[in-house]
Amino acid sequence: MSASSPAFDVRAYVREPVDLRPDQLDLEAMANLPAPVVGAVGHLWSVERTILDLMRDLLVTPTHAEARVTAFLGTWAYEQFWITESLAAVLRPGGEPTDPPDSGVGALRRMWDERVRPTVDAVRTNLLGSDVVAAHMVTGWLNTAVVALAYERLGAIDPRLRPLTAAVAPIKSRHLAFYEDEAHARLSGSAGAIRLARRTVTRWQWPGVRYCGHDAASGPVRTLLADPAARPGVRAVDAGVAALTGQADAAPLRVALGGFVQHSPVGGTVRASTRVQ
Amino acid sequence: MAFNIDRFTRDSVRVNWEDLDLDVFREDPLPAESLRTLRYMCDVEYHTVCYLRDMLVTPSRGEGEVNAFMTMWNREEFWHGEALAHVLDLHGITVSYDELKAKRVKLGWRDRIAPVKQAMLSNIIGKDFVAVHMIWGAVNEWSASAAYKRLAALEGHPALAVLLKRIAAQEARHVAFYATQARQRLEGNRKAQKLARLALSTAWRPVGSGIASDEEVTHVMGQLFGGADGRKEIRAIDAHIAKLPGMEGLTIVSDSLDARGISA
């Protein structure tokens, strides 16, 4: 298989989706979780449920023509839907889960994203051409790797959640395999794709902060990653990005976590506890 | 007609054909005109993700039930494409991802700019656009369901008929969603009714018109809905549409066949 031919078997993937349904989980065993853990689960629910936002952002670009990618996305969305439903079921004993409120800037961003950005992106990315697909695949890998790390940490923090996190892990692994494969194939030999991917990686932010801001997400991020035991996972995510063609010195997760430090109260616990070296 | 979104998402499955004896096509192939129609249907099903894209830039996205429906709907329609691609493959007609990509690329700026047009229009119209989306979807799904049932009846092939009826049954559930939503959103909303009526009467075309040539659309509509029995199905669709609030007297599907010279 040449570097420019993706090897991931999309047809096999779409044929055997893993739908993690709430009735497969012992929800009673996951009741009465400590508040910080509930906050972290709620944060993940809020991130995972933006399934169709992500699809919209990809499909208005030249990525929509990539039948391999759209075939993957249809099944990915299905799997994501059931993960979100399962997270909601875990949270429901404490009340119906809701997204954190938008910050002032976040509300403007949301208005822009919903009313203007699809149009601007459709025109801009179609002018950029198919190189933009590589950037989408890199971002897809990064978002998935970070969320997968969050689940891994969640299982370590509260063993009662391990049946959930253990079930999610193989789902995320397949998503990562697809994105990695596509990213490698599309970055190989394309200076334009590498440049666009680098720009996207540089601007990447922790998922879910675009509208609610760093303050609202800092608690869950602290819960998930403040422990030194999280550091190898953080480094592994950055190393995964750096291993992609043309992204050698990238460390997007470490940079994004720095965003929480910048937004934390001066001298506050967030500054100290979310710093990852 | 009530629609339970929880039940729909719970029961949503990919269409199955492994239990059907479709290999008989290797010795007893379908006629060329039916393969042409199946190819058209296959392309339309695979193109659903692009219709989804055009809807995701409108206020329809963000509505909880609509989001859940769209996720399942997109996957079910994709599998209709896979099922039809399997039948075509048994006839030596390969529908690969590369070929689908080439077709989408070939649509050019008309296709790429579609979400832009849709976003601008829906931004101007606002929430009432969702009602238009829903009635539009209902008409398309009624048409699709009728098309599969007609091809099953016309071909009379036992295994193919079962497959097409399974697909039609899923399309019928999609109809139930769209029609229920359309009715709820049109009821008592004169502005939405006027918009929907205007959109359907001026812009609706048979499903697939945006991606296939006029010649192909006319062939498919003629094969499936030409003659008295076909026209009876079309009139039934028009009757369903006319029952929705504010749509009395609309005959858009019959009109579209008349415009193509397809005889009743």
XYZ file of C-alpha atoms in Angstrom:
541
model
C 0.000 0.000 0.000
C 1.514 3.316 -1.014
C 1.627 6.268 1.357
C -1.088 8.010 -0.636
C -3.578 5.102 -0.429
C -5.542 4.925 2.806
C -5.521 1.384 4.225
C -8.377 1.670 6.748
C -11.217 -0.565 5.602
C -14.164 1.830 5.605
C -16.562 -0.784 4.252
C -15.712 -3.145 7.123
C -16.089 -0.286 9.613
C -19.511 0.834 8.405
C -20.704 -2.766 8.353
C -19.986 -3.304 12.048
C -20.718 -0.177 14.069
C -20.464 -0.301 17.848
C -23.552 1.290 19.324
C -23.076 1.747 23.033
C -26.657 1.934 24.245
C -27.665 2.987 27.755
C -29.338 -0.364 28.397
C -25.939 -2.064 28.028
C -24.700 -0.232 31.128
C -25.388 -0.865 34.788
C -26.523 2.683 35.420
C -27.351 2.051 39.060
C -23.717 1.163 39.689
C -22.779 4.555 38.258
C -25.153 6.540 40.489
C -24.045 8.973 43.201
C -20.789 9.947 41.541
C -18.815 12.757 43.214
C -19.609 16.238 41.879
C -16.264 16.748 40.073
C -16.707 13.435 38.250
C -20.272 14.359 37.293
C -18.867 17.647 36.002
C -16.315 15.791 33.875
C -18.965 13.407 32.495
C -21.192 16.410 31.777
C -18.354 18.112 29.943
C -17.771 15.019 27.815
C -21.503 14.789 27.065
C -21.476 18.424 25.980
C -18.465 17.815 23.713
C -19.668 14.516 22.252
C -23.118 15.804 21.392
C -21.803 18.351 18.903
C -21.931 15.547 16.332
C -23.919 17.387 13.717
C -22.014 20.663 14.224
C -18.851 18.814 13.262
C -20.558 17.163 10.323
C -21.797 20.540 9.135
C -18.339 22.055 9.398
C -16.845 19.223 7.357
C -19.590 18.812 4.808
C -19.703 22.442 3.639
C -16.072 22.027 2.552
C -14.591 19.922 -0.285
C -14.563 17.052 2.223
C -18.202 16.406 1.290
C -17.073 14.984 -2.061
C -14.859 12.385 -0.387
C -17.179 9.389 -0.417
C -14.808 7.397 1.814
C -14.954 10.144 4.413
C -18.713 10.660 4.218
C -19.285 6.901 4.499
C -17.156 6.932 7.632
C -18.909 10.012 9.013
C -22.368 8.470 8.733
C -21.369 5.554 10.946
C -19.212 7.743 13.173
C -22.251 9.981 13.818
C -24.315 6.902 14.669
C -21.736 5.682 17.165
C -21.347 9.175 18.610
C -25.112 9.461 18.999
C -25.232 6.368 21.206
C -22.197 7.426 23.243
C -23.969 10.722 23.911
C -27.163 8.931 24.874
C -25.223 6.715 27.301
C -23.478 9.695 28.885
C -26.857 11.418 29.257
C -28.230 8.295 30.944
C -25.358 8.355 33.459
C -26.053 12.025 34.192
C -29.850 11.837 34.262
C -30.275 10.836 37.932
C -28.871 14.272 38.755
C -31.208 15.993 36.310
C -31.445 16.363 32.545
C -27.968 17.301 31.257
C -27.586 20.767 29.787
C -24.815 22.599 28.004
C -22.939 25.242 30.006
C -24.160 28.765 29.208
C -22.368 30.672 26.467
C -19.893 33.306 27.562
C -20.375 36.811 26.124
C -17.849 36.180 23.378
C -19.119 32.615 23.035
C -22.637 33.824 22.231
C -21.261 35.979 19.427
C -19.170 33.066 18.169
C -22.240 30.830 18.167
C -24.204 33.392 16.170
C -21.302 33.652 13.724
C -20.923 29.864 13.491
C -24.586 29.228 12.911
C -25.471 32.107 10.633
C -22.328 33.174 8.806
C -19.496 30.689 9.091
C -21.024 27.864 7.009
C -21.291 30.303 4.107
C -17.823 31.762 4.584
C -16.269 28.314 5.049
C -18.039 26.863 2.031
C -16.613 29.572 -0.203
C -13.186 29.781 1.463
C -12.482 26.057 1.647
C -13.763 25.362 -1.838
C -11.275 27.945 -3.084
C -8.542 26.234 -1.067
C -9.427 22.901 -2.646
C -8.941 19.336 -1.495
C -5.882 20.116 0.673
C -8.333 21.216 3.341
C -9.460 17.600 3.806
C -6.051 16.751 5.321
C -6.480 19.483 7.935
C -9.904 18.084 8.799
C -8.470 14.615 9.249
C -5.712 15.909 11.541
C -8.245 17.859 13.622
C -10.484 14.804 13.718
C -7.599 12.731 15.055
C -6.671 15.349 17.642
C -10.215 15.854 18.931
C -10.759 12.116 19.143
C -7.419 11.465 20.848
C -8.132 14.092 23.487
C -11.613 12.762 24.177
C -10.263 9.197 24.293
C -7.698 10.347 26.842
C -10.479 11.974 28.857
C -12.400 8.670 28.976
C -9.257 6.802 29.967
C -8.695 9.266 32.794
C -12.343 9.110 33.844
C -12.094 5.346 34.249
C -8.949 5.756 36.328
C -10.467 8.459 38.513
C -13.686 6.589 39.288
C -13.581 2.821 38.661
C -17.371 2.668 38.685
C -17.252 4.324 35.255
C -14.862 1.737 33.792
C -17.584 -0.328 32.089
C -18.534 2.853 30.217
C -15.005 4.017 29.446
C -13.850 0.519 28.495
C -16.739 0.263 26.039
C -15.972 3.667 24.516
C -12.232 2.984 24.101
C -12.445 0.574 21.139
C -14.954 2.870 19.415
C -12.507 5.754 19.693
C -9.626 3.526 18.595
C -11.330 2.821 15.278
C -12.058 6.525 14.779
C -8.405 7.307 15.482
C -7.248 4.628 13.052
C -9.382 6.145 10.297
C -8.245 9.720 10.901
C -4.589 8.734 11.219
C -4.711 6.726 8.034
C -6.447 9.486 6.089
C -4.176 12.194 7.509
C -1.019 10.284 6.555
C -2.289 9.612 3.055
C -3.413 13.179 2.436
C -0.411 14.928 3.982
C 2.094 12.862 2.038
C 3.598 14.882 -0.752
C 1.313 17.887 -0.415
C 2.981 21.046 0.860
C -0.370 22.855 0.795
C -2.052 20.174 2.908
C 0.814 20.230 5.409
C 0.646 24.018 5.655
C -3.120 24.038 6.214
C -2.875 21.229 8.766
C -0.114 23.045 10.676
C -2.216 26.194 10.808
C -5.222 24.236 12.072
C -3.158 22.408 14.698
C -1.634 25.696 15.892
C -5.080 27.222 16.378
C -6.616 24.116 17.968
C -8.371 24.593 21.289
C -9.631 22.180 23.904
C -12.980 20.821 22.626
C -16.054 22.524 23.974
C -14.546 25.856 25.009
C -15.501 27.798 21.904
C -18.867 28.890 23.274
C -18.691 28.432 27.040
C -15.131 29.707 27.404
C -12.208 28.296 29.362
C -13.650 29.127 32.777
C -16.623 26.790 32.362
C -14.421 23.916 31.171
C -11.544 24.413 33.594
C -13.161 22.360 36.386
C -13.668 19.234 34.244
C -10.235 19.646 32.653
C -8.678 19.904 36.105
C -10.558 16.809 37.246
C -9.395 14.857 34.208
C -5.809 15.980 33.734
C -4.445 17.664 36.855
C -3.099 14.423 38.288
C 0.531 13.770 37.258
C -0.680 10.341 36.138
C -2.329 12.129 33.192
C 0.940 13.487 31.830
C 2.008 10.456 29.781
C -1.399 10.528 28.085
C -1.068 14.222 27.277
C 2.409 13.666 25.873
C 1.156 10.718 23.846
C -1.545 12.843 22.214
C 0.982 15.519 21.258
C 3.421 12.863 20.066
C 0.656 11.390 17.914
C 0.140 14.734 16.180
C 3.872 15.301 15.859
C 4.213 11.917 14.154
C 1.954 13.051 11.318
C 3.711 14.227 8.173
C 4.931 17.801 8.496
C 3.752 18.290 12.101
C 7.026 17.322 13.800
C 7.249 20.040 16.455
C 3.534 20.345 17.229
C 2.312 20.096 20.829
C -1.298 21.278 20.504
C -2.655 19.712 23.659
C 0.047 21.210 25.871
C -0.553 24.595 24.230
C -4.330 24.268 24.652
C -3.946 23.395 28.325
C -1.859 26.540 28.611
C -5.014 28.370 27.566
C -6.587 27.265 30.833
C -3.642 28.653 32.754
C -4.018 32.005 31.018
C -7.724 32.085 31.835
C -7.406 30.960 35.434
C -7.569 33.338 38.397
C -4.114 34.737 39.181
C -2.411 32.449 41.657
C -5.476 30.211 41.664
C -5.437 26.466 41.848
C -6.248 26.043 38.177
C -2.933 27.615 37.173
C -0.952 25.172 39.204
C -3.009 22.108 38.718
C -3.591 22.094 34.947
C -0.008 22.817 33.974
C 1.376 19.839 32.149
C 5.069 19.728 31.376
C -49.953 10.364 12.579
C -47.693 10.348 15.653
C -43.964 9.797 15.510
C -41.906 8.536 18.411
C -38.293 9.644 17.933
C -36.992 7.464 20.772
C -38.508 4.379 19.201
C -37.183 5.393 15.778
C -33.606 5.831 16.999
C -33.798 2.655 19.070
C -35.061 0.562 16.142
C -32.988 2.149 13.378
C -30.988 -0.553 11.596
C -29.158 -0.878 8.320
C -31.213 -2.567 5.651
C -30.335 -6.242 5.407
C -30.035 -8.311 2.234
C -27.700 -11.152 3.222
C -30.643 -13.539 3.616
C -31.918 -12.873 0.079
C -30.979 -14.956 -2.922
C -29.706 -12.111 -5.065
C -26.970 -14.210 -6.689
C -29.570 -15.413 -9.198
C -28.911 -12.142 -11.019
C -25.622 -13.610 -12.230
C -27.577 -16.038 -14.445
C -30.824 -14.124 -14.731
C -29.957 -10.419 -14.885
C -32.390 -7.539 -14.671
C -33.194 -5.664 -17.895
C -31.043 -2.658 -18.800
C -33.837 -0.133 -18.159
C -34.280 -1.347 -14.571
C -30.538 -1.317 -13.961
C -30.514 2.275 -15.182
C -33.251 3.117 -12.683
C -31.473 1.241 -9.883
C -28.267 3.139 -10.625
C -30.183 6.424 -10.356
C -31.721 5.343 -7.048
C -28.327 4.219 -5.756
C -26.750 7.581 -6.600
C -29.583 9.455 -4.892
C -29.263 7.362 -1.732
C -25.506 7.864 -1.540
C -26.021 11.583 -2.103
C -28.150 11.873 1.062
C -25.138 13.105 3.002
C -25.056 16.142 0.700
C -28.750 16.789 1.295
C -27.950 16.487 4.992
C -25.174 19.040 4.571
C -27.588 21.504 2.970
C -29.941 21.115 5.941
C -27.246 21.408 8.593
C -26.639 25.038 7.632
C -30.271 25.951 8.358
C -32.200 26.418 11.611
C -33.315 22.772 11.292
C -30.014 21.822 12.901
C -30.255 22.431 16.602
C -33.756 21.043 16.931
C -33.246 18.026 19.238
C -35.592 15.573 17.524
C -34.472 16.702 14.092
C -30.813 16.106 14.984
C -31.505 12.598 16.244
C -33.586 11.828 13.168
C -31.000 13.166 10.726
C -28.263 10.986 12.225
C -30.295 7.797 11.765
C -31.842 8.882 8.469
C -28.450 9.602 6.908
C -27.152 6.175 7.938
C -30.249 4.297 6.753
C -30.144 6.045 3.374
C -26.426 5.268 3.035
C -27.248 1.595 3.494
C -29.970 1.797 0.858
C -27.150 2.932 -1.430
C -24.991 0.003 -0.320
C -27.816 -2.488 -0.909
C -28.525 -1.178 -4.402
C -24.780 -1.053 -5.130
C -24.646 -4.760 -4.249
C -27.414 -5.541 -6.755
C -25.620 -3.486 -9.403
C -22.340 -5.225 -8.592
C -23.950 -8.576 -9.314
C -24.581 -7.194 -12.803
C -20.968 -6.120 -13.233
C -21.690 -2.461 -12.423
C -19.280 -1.334 -9.714
C -20.136 1.700 -7.602
C -16.910 2.589 -5.806
C -16.172 5.401 -3.377
C -13.783 6.849 -5.972
C -16.539 6.942 -8.540
C -18.966 8.584 -6.118
C -16.314 11.184 -5.367
C -15.774 11.833 -9.062
C -19.518 12.359 -9.512
C -19.706 14.790 -6.618
C -16.687 16.717 -7.868
C -18.203 16.826 -11.352
C -21.288 18.592 -9.994
C -18.941 21.564 -9.553
C -19.844 24.894 -8.050
C -23.578 24.277 -8.330
C -23.159 21.598 -5.667
C -20.497 23.366 -3.613
C -22.527 26.544 -3.426
C -25.778 24.711 -2.484
C -25.234 25.048 1.293
C -24.430 28.748 0.820
C -27.740 29.351 -0.940
C -29.539 27.297 1.653
C -27.883 29.122 4.567
C -28.636 32.562 3.171
C -32.247 31.700 2.409
C -32.828 30.163 5.816
C -31.175 33.095 7.567
C -33.628 35.415 5.854
C -36.653 33.225 6.563
C -35.726 32.126 10.091
C -37.473 29.371 12.041
C -40.273 28.937 9.508
C -37.665 27.453 7.203
C -37.807 24.289 9.298
C -41.440 23.789 8.221
C -40.374 24.081 4.575
C -37.561 21.587 5.171
C -39.989 19.148 6.764
C -42.659 19.263 4.068
C -39.963 19.073 1.379
C -38.547 15.985 3.073
C -42.023 14.446 3.323
C -42.647 14.875 -0.410
C -39.271 13.366 -1.262
C -39.733 10.402 1.049
C -43.280 9.746 -0.244
C -41.802 9.770 -3.738
C -38.935 7.457 -2.781
C -41.194 5.003 -1.010
C -43.572 4.923 -3.991
C -40.644 4.508 -6.409
C -39.296 1.428 -4.618
C -42.726 -0.140 -4.383
C -43.332 0.508 -8.089
C -40.026 -1.031 -9.145
C -40.736 -4.056 -6.949
C -44.116 -4.484 -8.647
C -42.825 -3.840 -12.167
C -39.911 -6.270 -11.949
C -41.740 -8.929 -9.965
C -38.416 -10.523 -9.033
C -39.006 -12.264 -5.678
C -35.693 -11.414 -3.969
C -35.427 -7.915 -5.422
C -39.047 -7.213 -4.430
C -38.312 -8.124 -0.821
C -35.226 -5.886 -0.738
C -37.065 -2.952 -2.331
C -39.997 -3.374 0.052
C -37.610 -3.347 3.013
C -36.127 -0.105 1.744
C -39.618 1.295 1.098
C -40.622 0.412 4.668
C -37.720 2.478 6.034
C -38.650 5.331 3.699
C -42.190 5.121 5.078
C -40.842 5.704 8.599
C -38.975 8.725 7.274
C -42.254 9.946 5.786
C -43.883 9.592 9.199
C -41.244 11.815 10.776
C -41.261 14.507 8.114
C -45.040 14.590 7.717
C -45.627 14.748 11.479
C -43.114 17.556 11.849
C -44.503 19.397 8.821
C -48.057 19.200 10.114
C -47.068 20.466 13.566
C -45.057 23.349 12.181
C -47.582 24.383 9.504
C -50.688 24.166 11.693
C -51.912 27.665 12.457
C -48.808 29.286 10.948
C -49.975 31.152 7.852
C -46.514 32.496 7.071
C -44.945 29.029 7.120
C -47.810 27.688 5.001
C -47.338 30.399 2.385
C -43.590 29.823 2.305
C -43.953 26.060 2.000
C -46.550 26.382 -0.737
C -44.398 28.847 -2.631
C -41.280 26.688 -2.287
C -43.013 23.489 -3.388
C -44.900 25.035 -6.291
C -41.931 26.904 -7.693
C -38.830 24.892 -6.793
C -39.710 21.248 -6.143
C -38.347 18.750 -8.664
C -38.306 14.941 -8.544
C -35.693 13.567 -6.133
C -32.374 13.267 -7.932
C -32.956 16.182 -10.308
C -30.039 18.047 -8.779
C -27.522 15.288 -9.452
C -28.765 13.500 -12.578
C -29.322 14.704 -16.130
C -32.832 15.570 -17.323
C -32.687 12.538 -19.572
C -32.082 10.226 -16.603
C -34.807 11.826 -14.493
C -37.306 11.440 -17.335
C -36.304 7.807 -17.893
C -36.743 6.901 -14.221
C -40.008 8.793 -13.771
C -41.331 7.351 -17.031
C -40.442 3.768 -16.161
C -41.809 3.933 -12.627
C -44.749 6.288 -12.913
C -45.773 6.270 -16.577
C -49.188 4.782 -17.414
C -52.353 4.503 -15.356
C -50.946 2.499 -12.414
C -47.929 4.770 -12.044
C -50.031 7.901 -12.205
C -52.342 6.494 -9.528
C -49.340 6.384 -7.153
C -48.400 9.937 -8.054
C -51.920 11.185 -7.416
C -51.799 9.480 -4.022
C -48.663 11.445 -3.160
C -50.297 14.690 -4.265
C -53.313 13.806 -2.122
C -51.055 13.305 0.928
C -49.429 16.695 0.327
C -52.787 18.410 -0.135
C -53.913 17.200 3.278
C -51.156 19.156 5.029
C -52.178 22.569 6.405
C -52.289 25.218 3.686
C -51.405 22.828 0.851
C -54.938 22.238 -0.476
C -55.078 21.788 -4.238
C -51.322 21.381 -4.791
C -50.493 18.796 -7.468
C -46.751 19.321 -7.757
C -45.768 15.710 -8.398
C -48.349 15.214 -11.157
C -47.341 18.574 -12.614
C -43.674 17.558 -12.693
C -44.529 14.420 -14.672
C -46.741 16.388 -17.043
C -43.893 18.849 -17.604
C -41.686 15.920 -18.645
C -44.294 14.598 -21.032
C -44.823 11.397 -19.059
C -48.236 10.115 -19.988
C -50.803 9.032 -17.454
